[in-house]
Coordinates of C-alpha atoms in Angstrom, one line a residue:
Chain N
M1 CA -5.6 110.3 34.4
W2 CA -6.5 113.0 31.8
Q3 CA -5.9 110.5 29.0
V4 CA -8.6 108.2 30.4
L5 CA -10.9 111.1 30.9
Y6 CA -10.4 112.2 27.3
Q7 CA -10.8 108.6 25.9
D8 CA -14.0 108.0 27.8
L9 CA -15.6 111.3 26.8
E10 CA -14.2 112.5 23.5
Q11 CA -17.1 111.1 21.5
L12 CA -19.4 113.4 23.5
G13 CA -17.6 116.4 22.0
F14 CA -15.3 116.7 25.0
M15 CA -11.7 117.9 25.0
V16 CA -8.9 118.1 27.5
V17 CA -6.4 120.9 27.2
A18 CA -3.6 120.5 29.7
V19 CA -1.2 123.4 30.1
A20 CA 2.2 123.1 31.7
E21 CA 3.2 126.3 33.4
E22 CA 6.9 125.9 32.8
S23 CA 9.2 128.9 32.5
R24 CA 12.1 126.5 32.1
G25 CA 10.5 125.5 28.8
P26 CA 9.3 122.2 27.3
D27 CA 12.1 120.0 28.5
S28 CA 11.1 120.3 32.1
A29 CA 7.6 119.0 31.2
R30 CA 8.7 116.4 28.6
P31 CA 9.2 113.3 30.9
W32 CA 5.6 113.6 32.3
I33 CA 4.1 114.2 28.9
E34 CA 5.9 111.4 27.2
Q35 CA 4.8 109.1 29.9
A36 CA 1.2 110.2 29.6
K37 CA 1.2 109.7 25.8
P38 CA -1.7 112.2 25.5
D39 CA -4.1 112.3 22.6
Y40 CA -5.6 115.5 24.1
W41 CA -3.7 118.8 23.8
S42 CA -0.7 119.0 26.1
L43 CA 0.7 122.5 25.8
I44 CA 3.7 124.4 27.1
D45 CA 3.3 127.8 28.6
P46 CA 6.6 129.4 29.6
D47 CA 5.1 132.8 30.3
H48 CA 2.2 131.5 32.4
L49 CA -0.1 133.2 29.9
V50 CA -3.1 130.9 30.8
A51 CA -2.7 131.7 34.5
R52 CA -2.7 135.4 33.7
L53 CA -5.7 135.2 31.3
Y54 CA -7.9 133.1 33.6
G55 CA -6.7 134.5 37.0
M56 CA -5.2 131.2 38.2
T57 CA -3.0 131.2 41.2
N58 CA -2.0 127.6 41.7
V59 CA -1.7 124.2 39.9
P60 CA -3.7 122.2 39.3
Q61 CA -6.5 124.6 38.5
S62 CA -9.1 124.1 35.9
V63 CA -11.6 126.2 33.9
W64 CA -14.7 124.6 32.2
I65 CA -15.5 126.1 28.8
D66 CA -18.7 125.2 27.0
E67 CA -19.4 124.6 23.3
Q68 CA -19.9 128.3 22.7
G69 CA -16.5 129.2 24.2
R70 CA -18.1 130.5 27.4
V71 CA -16.6 130.0 30.8
V72 CA -19.1 127.9 32.8
R73 CA -16.8 127.2 35.8
P74 CA -14.0 129.8 36.5
A75 CA -10.6 128.8 37.8
E76 CA -10.8 126.4 40.7
T77 CA -8.8 123.6 42.3
A78 CA -8.9 120.6 40.1
G79 CA -9.1 117.6 42.5
S80 CA -6.3 118.4 44.9
T81 CA -6.8 118.8 48.6
D82 CA -5.0 120.2 51.7
H83 CA -4.4 116.7 53.2
F84 CA -0.7 117.0 52.2
R85 CA -0.3 119.6 54.9
R86 CA -0.6 117.0 57.5
M87 CA 2.1 114.9 55.9
D88 CA 5.0 113.5 58.0
L89 CA 7.8 115.6 56.5
K90 CA 10.5 113.1 57.6
T91 CA 9.0 110.1 55.9
R92 CA 6.9 112.1 53.3
T93 CA 3.9 109.9 54.1
M94 CA 0.3 110.7 54.9
A95 CA -2.0 108.9 57.3
P96 CA -4.1 106.2 55.6
E97 CA -7.4 108.1 56.3
D98 CA -5.9 111.3 54.8
Q99 CA -4.8 109.3 51.7
A100 CA -8.3 107.9 51.4
A101 CA -10.0 111.3 51.8
R102 CA -7.6 112.8 49.3
Q103 CA -8.5 110.1 46.8
A104 CA -12.2 110.5 47.4
A105 CA -12.0 114.2 46.7
R106 CA -10.1 113.6 43.5
D107 CA -12.7 111.0 42.4
A108 CA -15.5 113.4 43.3
Y109 CA -14.0 116.2 41.2
F110 CA -13.5 114.0 38.2
A111 CA -16.9 112.5 38.6
A112 CA -18.3 116.0 38.3
V113 CA -16.2 116.6 35.2
R114 CA -17.7 113.5 33.6
E115 CA -21.3 114.5 34.6
W116 CA -20.7 117.9 33.0
A117 CA -19.5 116.2 29.8
R118 CA -22.4 113.8 29.7
T119 CA -25.3 116.0 30.9
G120 CA -24.1 119.6 31.3
E121 CA -24.6 119.3 35.0
H122 CA -22.4 121.6 37.3
A123 CA -22.1 124.2 34.6
L124 CA -22.9 127.5 36.4
P125 CA -25.4 130.0 35.1
A126 CA -23.8 133.2 33.8
D127 CA -24.4 135.3 37.0
A128 CA -22.9 132.6 39.3
A129 CA -20.0 132.1 37.0
R130 CA -19.3 135.8 36.9
A131 CA -19.4 136.0 40.7
K132 CA -16.9 133.3 40.9
Q133 CA -14.4 134.8 38.5
P134 CA -11.1 135.7 40.3
K135 CA -10.8 139.3 41.4
V136 CA -8.0 141.2 39.7
T137 CA -6.5 144.2 41.5
P138 CA -4.0 146.7 40.2
E139 CA -1.3 144.9 42.3
I140 CA -2.1 141.6 40.6
A141 CA -2.0 143.2 37.2
A142 CA 1.4 144.8 38.0
A143 CA 2.6 141.4 39.4
H144 CA 1.9 139.7 36.1
A145 CA 3.9 142.4 34.3
H146 CA 6.9 142.0 36.6
F147 CA 6.6 138.2 36.3
R148 CA 6.7 138.4 32.5
L149 CA 9.8 140.7 32.6
G150 CA 11.5 138.5 35.2
T151 CA 11.1 135.3 33.3
W152 CA 12.2 137.0 30.1
L153 CA 15.3 138.5 31.7
R154 CA 16.1 135.1 33.2
A155 CA 15.7 133.4 29.9
H156 CA 18.1 135.9 28.4
G157 CA 20.8 135.2 30.9
R158 CA 20.1 138.2 33.2
Q159 CA 19.4 136.2 36.4
A160 CA 19.9 138.7 39.1
E161 CA 17.9 141.4 37.4
G162 CA 15.2 138.9 36.5
D163 CA 15.0 137.7 40.1
R164 CA 14.3 141.2 41.3
H165 CA 11.2 141.4 39.1
L166 CA 10.1 137.9 40.2
K167 CA 10.4 138.9 43.8
E168 CA 8.5 142.0 43.2
A169 CA 5.8 140.0 41.4
S170 CA 5.4 137.7 44.5
R171 CA 5.3 140.8 46.8
L172 CA 2.5 142.3 44.7
H173 CA 0.6 139.0 44.4
P174 CA 1.4 137.0 47.5
D175 CA -1.5 134.7 47.0
S176 CA -0.1 133.3 43.7
W177 CA 1.7 130.1 44.4
N178 CA 2.3 129.9 40.6
I179 CA 4.5 133.0 40.8
W180 CA 6.4 132.1 44.0
R181 CA 6.9 128.4 43.2
Q182 CA 7.9 129.1 39.5
A183 CA 10.5 131.7 40.7
A184 CA 11.8 129.2 43.3
D185 CA 12.1 126.5 40.7
L186 CA 14.0 128.8 38.4
D187 CA 16.3 129.6 41.2
E188 CA 16.9 125.9 41.9
V189 CA 15.1 122.8 41.0
G190 CA 13.4 121.4 44.1
K191 CA 13.2 124.7 45.9
A192 CA 9.6 125.1 45.0
S193 CA 8.8 122.2 47.4
G194 CA 11.6 122.8 49.9
P195 CA 11.7 124.3 53.4
E196 CA 10.8 127.8 52.2
F197 CA 7.7 126.4 50.5
W198 CA 6.6 124.5 53.7
A199 CA 7.2 127.7 55.8
R200 CA 4.9 129.6 53.4
V201 CA 2.3 126.8 53.6
Q202 CA 2.4 126.9 57.4
A203 CA 2.0 130.6 57.3
L204 CA -1.4 130.1 55.7
G205 CA -2.8 129.1 59.1
D206 CA -6.5 128.3 58.6
R207 CA -6.5 129.5 55.0
P208 CA -6.5 126.7 52.4
Y209 CA -3.7 126.0 50.0
Y210 CA -6.1 124.3 47.6
P211 CA -9.5 126.0 48.1
P212 CA -12.1 123.3 47.6
P213 CA -14.4 123.7 44.6
D214 CA -18.1 124.3 45.2
L215 CA -19.1 120.9 44.0
P216 CA -20.8 117.8 45.5
G217 CA -18.5 115.9 47.8
F218 CA -16.4 118.9 48.9
P219 CA -16.7 120.8 52.2
R220 CA -18.6 124.1 52.1
Chain J
M1 CA 17.3 147.6 19.7
T2 CA 14.5 147.8 22.3
V3 CA 12.2 144.9 23.0
V4 CA 8.5 145.3 23.7
L5 CA 6.6 142.5 25.4
T6 CA 2.8 142.5 25.2
E7 CA 0.4 139.9 26.5
T8 CA 1.5 137.4 23.9
D9 CA 4.0 139.1 21.6
E10 CA 7.6 140.1 21.5
T11 CA 8.6 142.9 19.1
E12 CA 11.9 144.6 18.5
V13 CA 11.6 148.3 17.9
A14 CA 13.9 151.4 17.5
A15 CA 13.0 153.5 20.5
T16 CA 14.5 156.8 21.7
G17 CA 14.7 158.1 25.3
G18 CA 12.5 155.6 27.1
L19 CA 9.8 154.1 24.8
W20 CA 9.3 156.9 22.3
L21 CA 8.3 155.2 19.0
T22 CA 7.2 156.2 15.6
A23 CA 3.5 155.6 15.0
A24 CA 4.3 152.8 12.7
E25 CA 6.6 151.1 15.3
A26 CA 4.0 151.6 18.0
E27 CA 1.4 149.9 15.8
R28 CA 3.7 147.0 15.0
A29 CA 4.3 146.4 18.7
T30 CA 0.8 146.9 20.0
G31 CA -1.8 147.0 17.2
W32 CA -2.8 150.5 18.2
T33 CA -2.8 153.0 15.3
L34 CA -2.3 156.7 15.4
K35 CA -5.3 158.5 13.9
P36 CA -6.5 162.2 14.0
E37 CA -8.9 161.2 16.9
G38 CA -6.1 159.5 18.9
M39 CA -4.7 156.0 19.3
C40 CA -7.2 153.5 17.8
R41 CA -7.6 149.7 17.8
G42 CA -10.7 148.3 16.1
E43 CA -13.6 150.5 17.0
V44 CA -12.0 152.0 20.0
C45 CA -10.1 155.3 20.0
V46 CA -8.3 156.9 23.0
P47 CA -7.4 160.5 22.6
L48 CA -3.6 161.0 23.0
P49 CA -3.0 163.5 25.8
A50 CA -0.7 166.5 25.1
G51 CA 2.9 165.7 25.7
M52 CA 2.6 162.1 24.6
A53 CA 3.4 162.9 21.0
K54 CA 6.3 164.9 19.8
G55 CA 8.3 165.2 16.6
G56 CA 6.5 162.3 15.0
R57 CA 7.0 160.0 17.9
I58 CA 4.7 158.6 20.6
D59 CA 5.5 158.0 24.3
L60 CA 4.1 154.5 24.2
A61 CA 4.9 153.8 27.9
A62 CA 3.0 156.9 29.0
F63 CA 0.1 156.1 26.7
W64 CA -0.1 152.6 28.0
R65 CA -0.2 153.8 31.6
H66 CA -2.8 156.4 30.6
M67 CA -5.0 153.5 29.5
G68 CA -4.7 152.0 33.0
H69 CA -2.2 149.3 32.2
P70 CA 1.0 148.4 34.1
V71 CA 4.3 149.2 32.4
V72 CA 7.6 147.8 33.7
S73 CA 11.1 147.9 32.1
D74 CA 14.5 146.6 32.8
D75 CA 17.2 148.8 34.3
A76 CA 18.6 149.8 30.9
G77 CA 15.2 150.8 29.5
E78 CA 15.7 148.3 26.7
T79 CA 13.1 145.7 27.6
W80 CA 9.5 146.8 28.2
V81 CA 6.5 144.9 29.4
L82 CA 3.2 146.5 28.4
G83 CA 0.8 144.6 30.7
T84 CA -3.0 144.4 31.0
G85 CA -4.6 146.6 33.6
A86 CA -6.9 145.3 36.4
A87 CA -10.0 147.0 34.9
T88 CA -9.5 145.5 31.5
R89 CA -8.8 142.1 32.9
S90 CA -11.8 142.2 35.2
E91 CA -14.0 143.2 32.3
M92 CA -12.7 140.3 30.2
L93 CA -13.4 137.9 33.0
A94 CA -16.8 139.3 33.7
G95 CA -17.7 138.9 30.0
L96 CA -17.3 135.1 30.5
E97 CA -15.9 134.6 27.0
A98 CA -13.0 132.2 27.4
P99 CA -9.8 134.3 26.6
D100 CA -8.2 132.8 23.5
F101 CA -4.6 131.7 23.4
T102 CA -2.2 129.8 21.1
L103 CA 0.4 127.7 22.7
P104 CA 2.8 125.0 21.4
D105 CA 2.9 121.3 22.3
L106 CA 6.2 119.5 23.0
D107 CA 7.0 119.4 19.3
G108 CA 6.5 123.1 18.9
K109 CA 3.2 122.8 17.0
P110 CA 0.8 125.6 17.9
H111 CA -2.7 125.0 19.1
R112 CA -5.4 127.6 19.4
L113 CA -8.1 127.3 22.0
S114 CA -10.8 128.8 19.9
D115 CA -10.4 126.0 17.3
L116 CA -12.1 123.8 19.8
R117 CA -15.4 125.8 19.6
G118 CA -18.3 123.4 19.4
R119 CA -16.8 121.1 22.0
K120 CA -16.7 121.2 25.8
V121 CA -13.2 122.0 27.0
F122 CA -11.7 121.0 30.3
L123 CA -8.8 123.5 30.5
T124 CA -6.4 122.4 33.2
T125 CA -2.9 123.4 34.4
W126 CA 0.0 121.6 35.9
A127 CA 3.7 122.0 36.4
S128 CA 6.8 120.0 37.1
W129 CA 7.8 122.1 40.1

């Protein structure tokens, strides 16, 4: 998907930088990257540095950066939708209309990316971009520090102590799916999308898992 | 040895009693330099409060908190994360300049975001989990 986007638009001076938030390291991301055969940059981010720097809380989220290195669209959901929440958990399937709506949203998002590359459309003026930047509280800042320590301790064989810091990170920043799901994955592969994940998703109630971007084709 | 983890770096230092470091070690770990006017980085100097310097050493953890940044350590006090505070992060985000980073690809080759200046960049994230 990103390879086609890049191939179609690179001559316009467009680049894709895809960052894998993978505290287990490159080998967890390797099968996907090798299959995608990317000509764009496909990078590995074990510390979730990019999420920290840009205030991202889930994957996939994207930031649009212009030729001057300015953020013209802050972190937002990159084409995913909440239709998966209505999935039949036994069969892991979605109703045809949900599948279609999900695909339409993905197409609308990437159509917007293409328009931006071609014409600059959808880039936000500075004030609007600033207003949309994620809000960082002292709790969120502390959560990132605990997450960094937790993943470091885990990577150095200190699982129990690391997990305490990962848990504290989630407590301080409960809205970060990146923190909770990465910690769950470190605990056990598959846990990030297991029963505890679904319970957390259900607990959202009316709140979105993937907040829709403020772009044409998405609900306001 | 004690390990100091900053936003992007990992530095081994010789600390005593918490995170008391010589000025040279503190500078190596954080880029902040001890000067007569305080701790300085670039044009910015922050006066060092009394009690945070003693016998040629600096209480780096206390100084970091004094600047409004989070500090967390392991149980043994041998691994320290010097984080970035909410005010600093919010200022950076409000400035709209894309925070720079260098990350490796699958082969370990580093790539720096700011090397793409002059092109539009679609920065996106994903994960296997």
